[in-house]
mmCIF file of C-alpha atoms in Angstrom:
data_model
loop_
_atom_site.group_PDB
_atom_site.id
_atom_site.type_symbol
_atom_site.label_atom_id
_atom_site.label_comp_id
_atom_site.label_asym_id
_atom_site.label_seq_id
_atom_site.Cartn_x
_atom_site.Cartn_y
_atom_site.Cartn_z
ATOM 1 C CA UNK A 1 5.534 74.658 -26.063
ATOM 2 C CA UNK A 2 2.044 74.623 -27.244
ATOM 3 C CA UNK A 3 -0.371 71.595 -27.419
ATOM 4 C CA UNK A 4 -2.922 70.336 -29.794
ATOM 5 C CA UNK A 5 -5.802 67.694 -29.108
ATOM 6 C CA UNK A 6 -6.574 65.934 -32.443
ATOM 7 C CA UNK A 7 -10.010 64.806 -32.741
ATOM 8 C CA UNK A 8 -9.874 61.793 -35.051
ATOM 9 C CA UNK A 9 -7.212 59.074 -35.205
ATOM 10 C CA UNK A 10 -7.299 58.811 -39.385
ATOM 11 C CA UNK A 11 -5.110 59.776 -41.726
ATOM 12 C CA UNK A 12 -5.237 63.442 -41.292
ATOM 13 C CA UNK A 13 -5.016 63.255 -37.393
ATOM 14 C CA UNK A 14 -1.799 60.917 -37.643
ATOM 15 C CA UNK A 15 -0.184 63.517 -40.178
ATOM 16 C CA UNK A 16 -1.387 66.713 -37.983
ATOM 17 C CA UNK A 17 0.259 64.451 -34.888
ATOM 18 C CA UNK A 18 3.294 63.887 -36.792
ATOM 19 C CA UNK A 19 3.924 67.225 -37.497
ATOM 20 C CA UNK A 20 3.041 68.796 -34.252
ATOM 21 C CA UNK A 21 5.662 66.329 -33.084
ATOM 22 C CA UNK A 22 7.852 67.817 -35.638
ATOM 23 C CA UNK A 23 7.660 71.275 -33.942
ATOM 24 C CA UNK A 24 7.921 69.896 -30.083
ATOM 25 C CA UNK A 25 4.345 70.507 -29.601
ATOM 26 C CA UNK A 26 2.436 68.125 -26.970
ATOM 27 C CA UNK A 27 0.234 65.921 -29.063
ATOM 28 C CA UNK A 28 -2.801 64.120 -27.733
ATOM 29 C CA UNK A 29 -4.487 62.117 -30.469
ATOM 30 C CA UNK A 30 -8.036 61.119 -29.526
ATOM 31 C CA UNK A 31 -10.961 58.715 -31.097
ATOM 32 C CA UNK A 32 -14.183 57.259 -29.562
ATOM 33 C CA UNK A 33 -12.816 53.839 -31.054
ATOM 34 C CA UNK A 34 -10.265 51.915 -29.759
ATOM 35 C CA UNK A 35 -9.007 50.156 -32.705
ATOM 36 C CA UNK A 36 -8.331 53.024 -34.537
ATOM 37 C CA UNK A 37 -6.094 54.337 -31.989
ATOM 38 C CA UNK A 38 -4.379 50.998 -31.893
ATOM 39 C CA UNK A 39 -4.341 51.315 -35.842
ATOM 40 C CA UNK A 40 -2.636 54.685 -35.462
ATOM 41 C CA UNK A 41 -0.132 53.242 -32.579
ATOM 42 C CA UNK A 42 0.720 50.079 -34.438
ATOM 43 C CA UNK A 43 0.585 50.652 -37.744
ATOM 44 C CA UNK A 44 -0.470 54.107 -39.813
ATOM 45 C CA UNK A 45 2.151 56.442 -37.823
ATOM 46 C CA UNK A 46 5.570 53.900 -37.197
ATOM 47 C CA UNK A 47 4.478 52.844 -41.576
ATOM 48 C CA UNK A 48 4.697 56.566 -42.265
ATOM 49 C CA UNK A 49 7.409 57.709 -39.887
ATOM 50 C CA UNK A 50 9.286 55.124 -38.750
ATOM 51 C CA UNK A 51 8.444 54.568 -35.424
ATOM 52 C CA UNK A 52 5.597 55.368 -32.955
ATOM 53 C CA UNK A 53 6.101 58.780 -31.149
ATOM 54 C CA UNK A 54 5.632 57.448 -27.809
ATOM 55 C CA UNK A 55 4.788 61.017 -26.723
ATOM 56 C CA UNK A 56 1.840 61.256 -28.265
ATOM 57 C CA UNK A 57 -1.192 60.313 -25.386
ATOM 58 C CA UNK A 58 -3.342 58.446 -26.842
ATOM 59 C CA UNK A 59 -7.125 58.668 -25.611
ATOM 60 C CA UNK A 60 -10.550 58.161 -25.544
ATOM 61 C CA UNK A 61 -12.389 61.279 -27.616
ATOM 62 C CA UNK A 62 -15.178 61.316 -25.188
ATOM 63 C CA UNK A 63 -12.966 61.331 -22.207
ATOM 64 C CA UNK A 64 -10.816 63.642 -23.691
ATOM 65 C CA UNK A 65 -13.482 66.283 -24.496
ATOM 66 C CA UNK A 66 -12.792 69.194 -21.682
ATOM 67 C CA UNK A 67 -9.443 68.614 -21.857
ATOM 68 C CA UNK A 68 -7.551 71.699 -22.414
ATOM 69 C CA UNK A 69 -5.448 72.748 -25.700
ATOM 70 C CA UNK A 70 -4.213 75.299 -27.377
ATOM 71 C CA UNK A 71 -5.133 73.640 -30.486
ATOM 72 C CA UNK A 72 -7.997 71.252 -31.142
ATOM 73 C CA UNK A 73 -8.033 70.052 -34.345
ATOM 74 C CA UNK A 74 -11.472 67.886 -35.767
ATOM 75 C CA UNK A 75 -10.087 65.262 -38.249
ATOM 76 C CA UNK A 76 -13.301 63.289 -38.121
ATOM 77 C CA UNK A 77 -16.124 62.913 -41.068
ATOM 78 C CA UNK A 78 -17.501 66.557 -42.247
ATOM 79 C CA UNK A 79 -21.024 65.730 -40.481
ATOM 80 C CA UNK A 80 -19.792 65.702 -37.801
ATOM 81 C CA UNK A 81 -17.524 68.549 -37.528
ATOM 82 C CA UNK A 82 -20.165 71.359 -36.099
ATOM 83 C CA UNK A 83 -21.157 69.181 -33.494
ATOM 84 C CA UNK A 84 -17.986 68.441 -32.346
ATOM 85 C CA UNK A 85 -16.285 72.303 -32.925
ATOM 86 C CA UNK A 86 -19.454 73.483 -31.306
ATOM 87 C CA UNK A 87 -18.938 71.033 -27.995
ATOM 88 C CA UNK A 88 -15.121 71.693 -27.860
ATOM 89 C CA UNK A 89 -16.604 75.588 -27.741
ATOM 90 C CA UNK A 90 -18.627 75.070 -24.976
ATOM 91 C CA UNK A 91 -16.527 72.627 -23.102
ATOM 92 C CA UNK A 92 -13.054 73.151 -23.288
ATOM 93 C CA UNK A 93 -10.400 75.988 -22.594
ATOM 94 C CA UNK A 94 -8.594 76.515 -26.072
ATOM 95 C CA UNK A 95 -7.734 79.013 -28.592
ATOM 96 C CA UNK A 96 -8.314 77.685 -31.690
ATOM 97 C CA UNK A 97 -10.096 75.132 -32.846
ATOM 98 C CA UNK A 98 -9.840 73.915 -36.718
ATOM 99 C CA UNK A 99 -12.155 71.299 -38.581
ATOM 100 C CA UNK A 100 -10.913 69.579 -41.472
ATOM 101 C CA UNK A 101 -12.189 70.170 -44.973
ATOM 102 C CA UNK A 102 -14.858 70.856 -45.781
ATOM 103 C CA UNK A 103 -16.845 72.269 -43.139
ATOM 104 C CA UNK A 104 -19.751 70.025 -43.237
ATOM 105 C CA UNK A 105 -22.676 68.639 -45.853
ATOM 106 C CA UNK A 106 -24.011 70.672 -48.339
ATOM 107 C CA UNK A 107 -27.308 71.724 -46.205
ATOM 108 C CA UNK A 108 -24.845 74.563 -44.299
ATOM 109 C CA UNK A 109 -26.702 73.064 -40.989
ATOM 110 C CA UNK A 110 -25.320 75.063 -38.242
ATOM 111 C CA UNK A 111 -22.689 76.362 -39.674
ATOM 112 C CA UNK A 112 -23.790 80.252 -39.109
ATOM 113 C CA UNK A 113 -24.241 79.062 -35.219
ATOM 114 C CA UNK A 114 -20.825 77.677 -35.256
ATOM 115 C CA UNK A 115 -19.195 81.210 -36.537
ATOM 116 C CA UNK A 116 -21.353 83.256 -33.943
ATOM 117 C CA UNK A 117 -20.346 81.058 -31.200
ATOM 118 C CA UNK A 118 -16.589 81.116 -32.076
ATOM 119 C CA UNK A 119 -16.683 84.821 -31.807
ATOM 120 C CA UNK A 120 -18.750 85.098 -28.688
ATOM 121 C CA UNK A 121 -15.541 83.026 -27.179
ATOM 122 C CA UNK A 122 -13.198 84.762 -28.633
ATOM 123 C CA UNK A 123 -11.289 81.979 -30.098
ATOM 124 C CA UNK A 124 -10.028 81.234 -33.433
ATOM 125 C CA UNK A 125 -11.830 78.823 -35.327
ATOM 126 C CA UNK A 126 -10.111 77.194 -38.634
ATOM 127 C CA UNK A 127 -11.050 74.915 -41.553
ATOM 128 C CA UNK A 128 -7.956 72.643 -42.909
ATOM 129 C CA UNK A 129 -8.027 73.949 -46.671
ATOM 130 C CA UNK A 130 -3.735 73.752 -46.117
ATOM 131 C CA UNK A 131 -2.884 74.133 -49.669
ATOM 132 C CA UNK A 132 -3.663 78.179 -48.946
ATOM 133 C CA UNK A 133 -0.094 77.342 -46.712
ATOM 134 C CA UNK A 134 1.762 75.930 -48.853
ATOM 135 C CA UNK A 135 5.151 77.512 -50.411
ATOM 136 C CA UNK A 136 3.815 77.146 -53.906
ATOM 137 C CA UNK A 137 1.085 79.411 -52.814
ATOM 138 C CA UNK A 138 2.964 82.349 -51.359
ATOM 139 C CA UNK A 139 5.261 82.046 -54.277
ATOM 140 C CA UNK A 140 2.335 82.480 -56.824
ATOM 141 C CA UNK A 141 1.166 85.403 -54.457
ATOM 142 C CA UNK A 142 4.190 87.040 -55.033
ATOM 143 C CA UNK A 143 4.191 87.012 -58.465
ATOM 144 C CA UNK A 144 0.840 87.902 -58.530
ATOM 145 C CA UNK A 145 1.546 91.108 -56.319
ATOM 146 C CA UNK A 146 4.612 92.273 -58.926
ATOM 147 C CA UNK A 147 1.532 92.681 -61.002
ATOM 148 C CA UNK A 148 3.808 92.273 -64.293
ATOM 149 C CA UNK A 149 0.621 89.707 -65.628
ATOM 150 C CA UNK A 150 -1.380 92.434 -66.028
ATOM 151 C CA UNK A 151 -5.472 92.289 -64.866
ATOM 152 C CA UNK A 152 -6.844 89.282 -64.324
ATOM 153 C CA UNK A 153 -8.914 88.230 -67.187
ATOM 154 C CA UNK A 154 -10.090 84.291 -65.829
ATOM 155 C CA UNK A 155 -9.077 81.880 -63.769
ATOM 156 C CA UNK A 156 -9.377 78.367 -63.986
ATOM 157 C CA UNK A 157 -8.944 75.147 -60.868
ATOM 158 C CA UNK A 158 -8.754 71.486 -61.477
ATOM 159 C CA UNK A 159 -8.609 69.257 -58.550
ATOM 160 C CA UNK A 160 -8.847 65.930 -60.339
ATOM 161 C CA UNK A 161 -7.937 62.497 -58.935
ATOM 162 C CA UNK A 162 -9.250 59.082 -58.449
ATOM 163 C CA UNK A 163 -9.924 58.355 -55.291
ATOM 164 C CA UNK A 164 -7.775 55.332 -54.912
ATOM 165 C CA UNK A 165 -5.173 57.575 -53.312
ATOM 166 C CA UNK A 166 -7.541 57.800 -50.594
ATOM 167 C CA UNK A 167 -8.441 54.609 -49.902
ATOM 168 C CA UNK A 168 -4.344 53.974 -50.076
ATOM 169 C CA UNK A 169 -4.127 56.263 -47.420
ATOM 170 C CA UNK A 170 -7.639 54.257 -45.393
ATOM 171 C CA UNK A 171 -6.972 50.718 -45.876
ATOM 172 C CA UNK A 172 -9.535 49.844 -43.637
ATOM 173 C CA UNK A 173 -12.079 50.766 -45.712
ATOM 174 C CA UNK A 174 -13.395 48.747 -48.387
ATOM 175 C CA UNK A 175 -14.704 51.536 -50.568
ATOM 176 C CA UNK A 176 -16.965 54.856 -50.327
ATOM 177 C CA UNK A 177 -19.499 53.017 -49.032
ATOM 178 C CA UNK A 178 -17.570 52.613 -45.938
ATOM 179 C CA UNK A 179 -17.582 56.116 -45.235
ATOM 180 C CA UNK A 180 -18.532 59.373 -45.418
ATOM 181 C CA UNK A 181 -16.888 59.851 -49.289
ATOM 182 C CA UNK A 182 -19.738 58.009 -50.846
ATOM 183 C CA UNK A 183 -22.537 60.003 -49.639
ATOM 184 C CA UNK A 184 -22.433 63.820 -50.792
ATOM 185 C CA UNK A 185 -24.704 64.814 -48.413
ATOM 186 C CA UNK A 186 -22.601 64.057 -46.257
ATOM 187 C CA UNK A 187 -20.148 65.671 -47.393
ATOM 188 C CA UNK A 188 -18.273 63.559 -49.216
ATOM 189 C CA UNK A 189 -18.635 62.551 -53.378
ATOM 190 C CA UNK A 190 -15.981 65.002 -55.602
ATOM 191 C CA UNK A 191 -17.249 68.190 -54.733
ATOM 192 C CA UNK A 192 -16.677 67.968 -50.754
ATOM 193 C CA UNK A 193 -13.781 65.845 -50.989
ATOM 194 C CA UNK A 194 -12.060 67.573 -53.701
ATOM 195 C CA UNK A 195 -13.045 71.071 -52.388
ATOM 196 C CA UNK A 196 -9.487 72.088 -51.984
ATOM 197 C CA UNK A 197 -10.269 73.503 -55.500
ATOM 198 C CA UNK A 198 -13.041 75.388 -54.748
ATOM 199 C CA UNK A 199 -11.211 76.896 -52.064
ATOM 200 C CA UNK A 200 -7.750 77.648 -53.540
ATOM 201 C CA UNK A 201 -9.864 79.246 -56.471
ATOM 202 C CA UNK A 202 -11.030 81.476 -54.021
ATOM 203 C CA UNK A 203 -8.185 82.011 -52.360
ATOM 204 C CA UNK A 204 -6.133 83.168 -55.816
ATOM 205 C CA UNK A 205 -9.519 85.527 -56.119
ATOM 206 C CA UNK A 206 -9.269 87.479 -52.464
ATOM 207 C CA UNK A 207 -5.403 87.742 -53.582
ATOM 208 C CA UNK A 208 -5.869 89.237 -57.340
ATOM 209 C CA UNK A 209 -8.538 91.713 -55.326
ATOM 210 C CA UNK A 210 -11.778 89.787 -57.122
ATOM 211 C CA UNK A 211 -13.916 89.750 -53.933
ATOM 212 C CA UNK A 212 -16.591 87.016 -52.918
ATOM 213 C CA UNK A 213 -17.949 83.920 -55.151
ATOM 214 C CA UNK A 214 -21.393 85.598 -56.045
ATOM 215 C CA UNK A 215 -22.910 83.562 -58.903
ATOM 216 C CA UNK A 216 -22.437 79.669 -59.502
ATOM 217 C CA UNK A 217 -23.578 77.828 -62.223
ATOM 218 C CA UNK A 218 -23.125 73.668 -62.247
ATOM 219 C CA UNK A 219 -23.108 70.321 -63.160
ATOM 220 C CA UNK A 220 -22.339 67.166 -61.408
ATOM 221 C CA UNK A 221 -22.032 63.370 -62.824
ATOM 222 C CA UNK A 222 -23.986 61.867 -60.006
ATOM 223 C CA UNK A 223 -23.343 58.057 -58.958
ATOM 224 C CA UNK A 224 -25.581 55.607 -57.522
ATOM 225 C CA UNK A 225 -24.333 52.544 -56.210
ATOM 226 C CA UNK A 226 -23.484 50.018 -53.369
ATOM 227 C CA UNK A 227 -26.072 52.379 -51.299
ATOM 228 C CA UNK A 228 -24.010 55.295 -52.253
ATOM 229 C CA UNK A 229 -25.056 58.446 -53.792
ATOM 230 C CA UNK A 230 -22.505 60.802 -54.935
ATOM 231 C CA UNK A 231 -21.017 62.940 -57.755
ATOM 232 C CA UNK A 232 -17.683 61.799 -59.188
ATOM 233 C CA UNK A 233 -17.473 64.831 -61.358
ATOM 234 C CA UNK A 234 -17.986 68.478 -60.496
ATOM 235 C CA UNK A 235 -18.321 71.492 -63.050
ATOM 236 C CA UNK A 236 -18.870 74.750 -61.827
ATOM 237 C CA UNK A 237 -18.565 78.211 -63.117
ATOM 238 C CA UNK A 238 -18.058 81.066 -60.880
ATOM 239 C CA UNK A 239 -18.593 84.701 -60.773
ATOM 240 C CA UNK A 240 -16.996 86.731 -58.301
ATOM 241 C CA UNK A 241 -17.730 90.059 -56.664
ATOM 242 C CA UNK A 242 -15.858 92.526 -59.242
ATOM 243 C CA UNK A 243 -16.822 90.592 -62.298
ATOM 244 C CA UNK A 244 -14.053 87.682 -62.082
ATOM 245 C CA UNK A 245 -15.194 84.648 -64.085
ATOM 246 C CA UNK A 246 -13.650 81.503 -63.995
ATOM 247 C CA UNK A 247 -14.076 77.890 -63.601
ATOM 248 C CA UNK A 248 -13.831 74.902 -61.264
ATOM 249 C CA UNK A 249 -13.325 71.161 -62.134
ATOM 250 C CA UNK A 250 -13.139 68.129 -59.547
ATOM 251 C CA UNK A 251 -13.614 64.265 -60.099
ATOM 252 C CA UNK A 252 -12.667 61.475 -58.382
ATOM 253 C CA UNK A 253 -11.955 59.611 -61.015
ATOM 254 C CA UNK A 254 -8.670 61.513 -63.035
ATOM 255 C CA UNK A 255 -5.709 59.315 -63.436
ATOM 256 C CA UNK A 256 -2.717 60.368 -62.979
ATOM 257 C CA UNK A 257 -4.334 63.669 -61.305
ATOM 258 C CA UNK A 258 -4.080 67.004 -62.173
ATOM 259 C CA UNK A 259 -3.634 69.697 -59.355
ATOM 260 C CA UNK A 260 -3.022 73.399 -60.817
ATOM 261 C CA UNK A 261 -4.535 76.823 -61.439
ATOM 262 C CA UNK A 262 -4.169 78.535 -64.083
ATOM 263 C CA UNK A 263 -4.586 82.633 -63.523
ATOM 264 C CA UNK A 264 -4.583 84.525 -66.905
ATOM 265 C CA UNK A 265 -3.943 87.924 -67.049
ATOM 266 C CA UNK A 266 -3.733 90.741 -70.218
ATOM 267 C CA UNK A 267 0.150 90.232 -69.733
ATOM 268 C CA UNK A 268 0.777 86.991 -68.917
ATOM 269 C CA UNK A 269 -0.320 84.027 -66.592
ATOM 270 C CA UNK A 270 0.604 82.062 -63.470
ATOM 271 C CA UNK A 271 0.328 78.596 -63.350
ATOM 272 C CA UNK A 272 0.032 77.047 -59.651
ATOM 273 C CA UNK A 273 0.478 72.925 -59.258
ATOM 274 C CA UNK A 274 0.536 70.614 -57.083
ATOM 275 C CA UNK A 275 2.603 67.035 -57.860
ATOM 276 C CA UNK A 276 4.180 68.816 -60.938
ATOM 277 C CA UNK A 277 6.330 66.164 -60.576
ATOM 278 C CA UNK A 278 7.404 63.797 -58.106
ATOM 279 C CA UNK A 279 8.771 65.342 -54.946
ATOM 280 C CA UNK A 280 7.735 68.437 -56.162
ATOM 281 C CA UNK A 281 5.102 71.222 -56.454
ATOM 282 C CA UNK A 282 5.962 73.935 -58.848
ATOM 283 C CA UNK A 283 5.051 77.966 -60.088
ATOM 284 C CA UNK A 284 5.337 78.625 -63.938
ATOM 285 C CA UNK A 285 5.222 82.294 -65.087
ATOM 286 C CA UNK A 286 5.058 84.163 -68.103
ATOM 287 C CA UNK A 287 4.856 88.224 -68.581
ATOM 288 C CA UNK A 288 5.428 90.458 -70.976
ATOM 289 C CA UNK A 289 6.186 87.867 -74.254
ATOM 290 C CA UNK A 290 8.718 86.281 -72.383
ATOM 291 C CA UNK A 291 9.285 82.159 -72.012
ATOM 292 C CA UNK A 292 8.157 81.068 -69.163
ATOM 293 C CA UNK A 293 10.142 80.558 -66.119
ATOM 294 C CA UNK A 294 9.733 77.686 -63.399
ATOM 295 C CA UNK A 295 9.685 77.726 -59.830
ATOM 296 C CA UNK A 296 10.225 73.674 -58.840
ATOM 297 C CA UNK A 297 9.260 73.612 -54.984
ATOM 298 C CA UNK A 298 10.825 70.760 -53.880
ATOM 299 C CA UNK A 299 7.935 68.837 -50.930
ATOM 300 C CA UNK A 300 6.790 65.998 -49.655
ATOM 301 C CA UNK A 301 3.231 64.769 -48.263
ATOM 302 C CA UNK A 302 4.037 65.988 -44.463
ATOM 303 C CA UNK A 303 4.977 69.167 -45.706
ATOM 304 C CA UNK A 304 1.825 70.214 -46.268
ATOM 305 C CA UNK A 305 0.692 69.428 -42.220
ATOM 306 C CA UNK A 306 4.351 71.166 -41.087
ATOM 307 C CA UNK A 307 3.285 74.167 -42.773
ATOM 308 C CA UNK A 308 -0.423 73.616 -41.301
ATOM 309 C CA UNK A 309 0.748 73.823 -37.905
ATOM 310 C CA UNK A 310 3.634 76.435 -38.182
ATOM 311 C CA UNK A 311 0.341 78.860 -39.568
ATOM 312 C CA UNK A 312 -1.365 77.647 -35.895
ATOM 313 C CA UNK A 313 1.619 78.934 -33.787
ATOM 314 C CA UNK A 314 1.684 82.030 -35.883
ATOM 315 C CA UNK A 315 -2.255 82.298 -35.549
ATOM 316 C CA UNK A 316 -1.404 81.911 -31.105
ATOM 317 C CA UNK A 317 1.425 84.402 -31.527
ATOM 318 C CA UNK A 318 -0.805 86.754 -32.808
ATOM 319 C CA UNK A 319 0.729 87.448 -35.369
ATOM 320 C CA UNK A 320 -1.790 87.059 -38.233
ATOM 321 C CA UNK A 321 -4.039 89.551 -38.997
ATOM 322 C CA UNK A 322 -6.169 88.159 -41.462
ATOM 323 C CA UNK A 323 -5.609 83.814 -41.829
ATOM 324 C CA UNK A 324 -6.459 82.419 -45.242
ATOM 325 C CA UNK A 325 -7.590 79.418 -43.100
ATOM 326 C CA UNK A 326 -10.147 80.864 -41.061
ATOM 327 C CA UNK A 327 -13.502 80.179 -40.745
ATOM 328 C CA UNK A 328 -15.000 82.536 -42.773
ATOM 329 C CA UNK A 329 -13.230 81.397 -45.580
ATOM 330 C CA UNK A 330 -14.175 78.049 -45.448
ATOM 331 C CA UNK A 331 -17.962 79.137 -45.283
ATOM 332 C CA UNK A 332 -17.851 80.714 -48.224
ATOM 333 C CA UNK A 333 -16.748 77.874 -50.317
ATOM 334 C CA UNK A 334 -19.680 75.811 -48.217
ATOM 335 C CA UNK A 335 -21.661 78.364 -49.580
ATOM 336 C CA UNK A 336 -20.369 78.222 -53.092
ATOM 337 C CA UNK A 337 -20.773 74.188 -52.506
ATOM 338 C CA UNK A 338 -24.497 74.650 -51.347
ATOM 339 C CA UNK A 339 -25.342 76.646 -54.732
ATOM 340 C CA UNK A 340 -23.282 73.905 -56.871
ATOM 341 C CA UNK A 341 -25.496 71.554 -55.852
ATOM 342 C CA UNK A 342 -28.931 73.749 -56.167
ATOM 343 C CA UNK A 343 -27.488 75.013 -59.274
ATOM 344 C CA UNK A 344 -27.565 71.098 -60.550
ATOM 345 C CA UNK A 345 -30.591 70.434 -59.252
ATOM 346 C CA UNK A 346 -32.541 73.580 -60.595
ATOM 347 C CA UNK A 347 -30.392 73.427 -63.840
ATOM 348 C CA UNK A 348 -29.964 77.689 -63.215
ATOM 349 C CA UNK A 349 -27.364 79.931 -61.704
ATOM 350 C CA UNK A 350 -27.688 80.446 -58.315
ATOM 351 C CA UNK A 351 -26.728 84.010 -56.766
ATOM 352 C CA UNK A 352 -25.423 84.080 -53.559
ATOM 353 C CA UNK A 353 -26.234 86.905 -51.231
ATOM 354 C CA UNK A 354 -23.257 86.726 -48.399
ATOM 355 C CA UNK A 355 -25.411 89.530 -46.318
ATOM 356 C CA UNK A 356 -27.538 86.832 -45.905
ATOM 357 C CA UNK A 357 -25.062 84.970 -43.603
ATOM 358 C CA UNK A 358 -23.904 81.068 -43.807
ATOM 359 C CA UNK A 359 -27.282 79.827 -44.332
ATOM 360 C CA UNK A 360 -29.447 78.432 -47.213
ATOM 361 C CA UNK A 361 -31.114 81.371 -47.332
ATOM 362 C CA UNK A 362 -28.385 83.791 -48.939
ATOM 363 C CA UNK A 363 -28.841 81.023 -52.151
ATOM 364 C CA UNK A 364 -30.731 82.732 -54.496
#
């Protein structure tokens, strides 16, 4: 039986707890503030599951900090994640730990410190971009691998909702002033929050054989207001490696939302979603002049976490050679969300040198 300290009694860290639970793992969840723990007791976990798991230990995150796990698991606001990871590092005996998305702010602070440190200790270090996970993915791979779409001619990602759902999930908070979400510095606004897109665009791009985001262009609808700054809509083209060129899309403000990628080849396409309809994520194929066919995935929200989790025991089994979770991965779309916002800023494409390690400097 393995065990998992979850850093972060939110939303995320009740679903990760539930579906640790789900798999017999030891759960503790962990927060530095008592109501939130009590929220997670009393109300967010028995409203989404029934009933409290009364095996799950509920703690102190401070006390809880050189506690042992297999897994720790960072569920807490993305500037604070390299602290934390970096302190669980140094402090505790584990062998993986995995932040949430994304890794931090757009300033990379750190995160190159983070990566060399993980490696020093030889332990696996994660970022939560699940939808890389999830069975509509590996479906799409597949069909991607037949090859019967031909080369890859562009690829296009569109994580677009209002944030509502969010602050469904959070109904403690009063808005994205509350948080994190209003401040994309910090990480939050449509192009942190949202970065599942980035991600999965890059993810569909190591798969087709694409290589690397290396030139960005962008724009972002910034918003300021209530003491917020942040951009509700993100536009970005990429450029990968081997020539791949393609395009990104995320707002917070899409109603109902749209969650897909579209990869178009010479021969035909692939169509990945996400809430194609409800209960249900989907794959829709064409090759060859034929109709397209439809893959309906039938899933619910905790899927997504059970799938999360079953990748971690696979991950301490050894039995993953190369995780489309890891680390690595999720700096490179930090780095791709560093040049999105330079690229607004300076109003020119940025070129980004990954020689040049997880730092500002490999933005040219």
């Amino acid at each position: 039986m393995y065990s998992i300290r979850i850093i972060g009694a939110g939303s995320i860290g009740n679903h990760l707890a539930h579906a640790a639970r789900s798999r017999g793992w030891r759960v503790a969840l962990t927060d530095i503030d008592p109501a939130a723990l009590a929220r997670a007791r009393d109300s967010i976990y028995p409203q989404r599951y029934g009933a409290f798991d009364p095996e799950i230990e509920l703690k102190d995150s401070r006390a809880a900090m050189a506690d042992p796990a297999d897994v720790v698991f960072i569920g807490t606001p993305p500037d604070t994640h390299i602290a934390l990871a970096k302190a669980t590092l140094e402090q505790a005996q584990t062998k993986a730990v995995v932040v949430e998305k994304p890794v931090c702010g757009p300033d990379l602070a750190g995160c190159q410190e983070l990566l060399d440190l993980g490696r020093s200790k030889g332990v696996f270090l994660g970022v939560g971009y699940n939808h890389c996970l999830g069975r509509n993915t590996i479906e799409a791979e597949n069909v991607l691998r037949k090859g019967t779409i031909g080369p890859v001619s562009t690829m296009s990602a569109y994580i677009r909702e209002h944030w509502a759902g969010i602050f469904g999930a959070h109904p403690w908070l009063a808005g994205p002033w509350d948080s994190y979400l209003g401040f994309s510095s910090r990480g939050g606004g449509a192009t942190g929050e949202h970065s599942h897109g980035l991600n999965i665009w890059q993810h569909f791009a190591h798969v087709v054989g694409a290589g690397r985001v290396v030139e960005v262009a962008a724009r972002l609808d910034m918003v300021e207001q209530n003491g917020c700054t942040y951009d509700q809509l993100c536009f970005a083209t990429l450029k990968t490696e081997q020539g791949l060129l393609g395009d990104v899309i995320q707002d917070v403000v899409t109603q109902p939302p749209e969650k897909r990628v579209r990869i178009q080849g010479a021969d035909g396409f692939v169509d990945w979603r996400v809430g194609y309809r409800p209960g249900a994520d989907a794959v829709i194929f064409a090759h060859g002049g034929e109709g397209p066919q439809e893959l309906i995935i039938e899933k619910t929200r905790p899927d997504d976490f059970k799938a999360e989790v079953a990748h971690f025991e696979q991950v301490l089994d050894g039995k993953v050679d190369a995780s489309p979770i890891a680390l690595e991965r999720g700096l490179d779309t930090m780095l791709v969300i560093a040049a999105i916002f330079k690229s607004h800023a300076t109003g020119q494409v940025v070129r980004i040198d990954p020689a040049r390690g997880y730092t500002l400097d490999a933005l040219r």
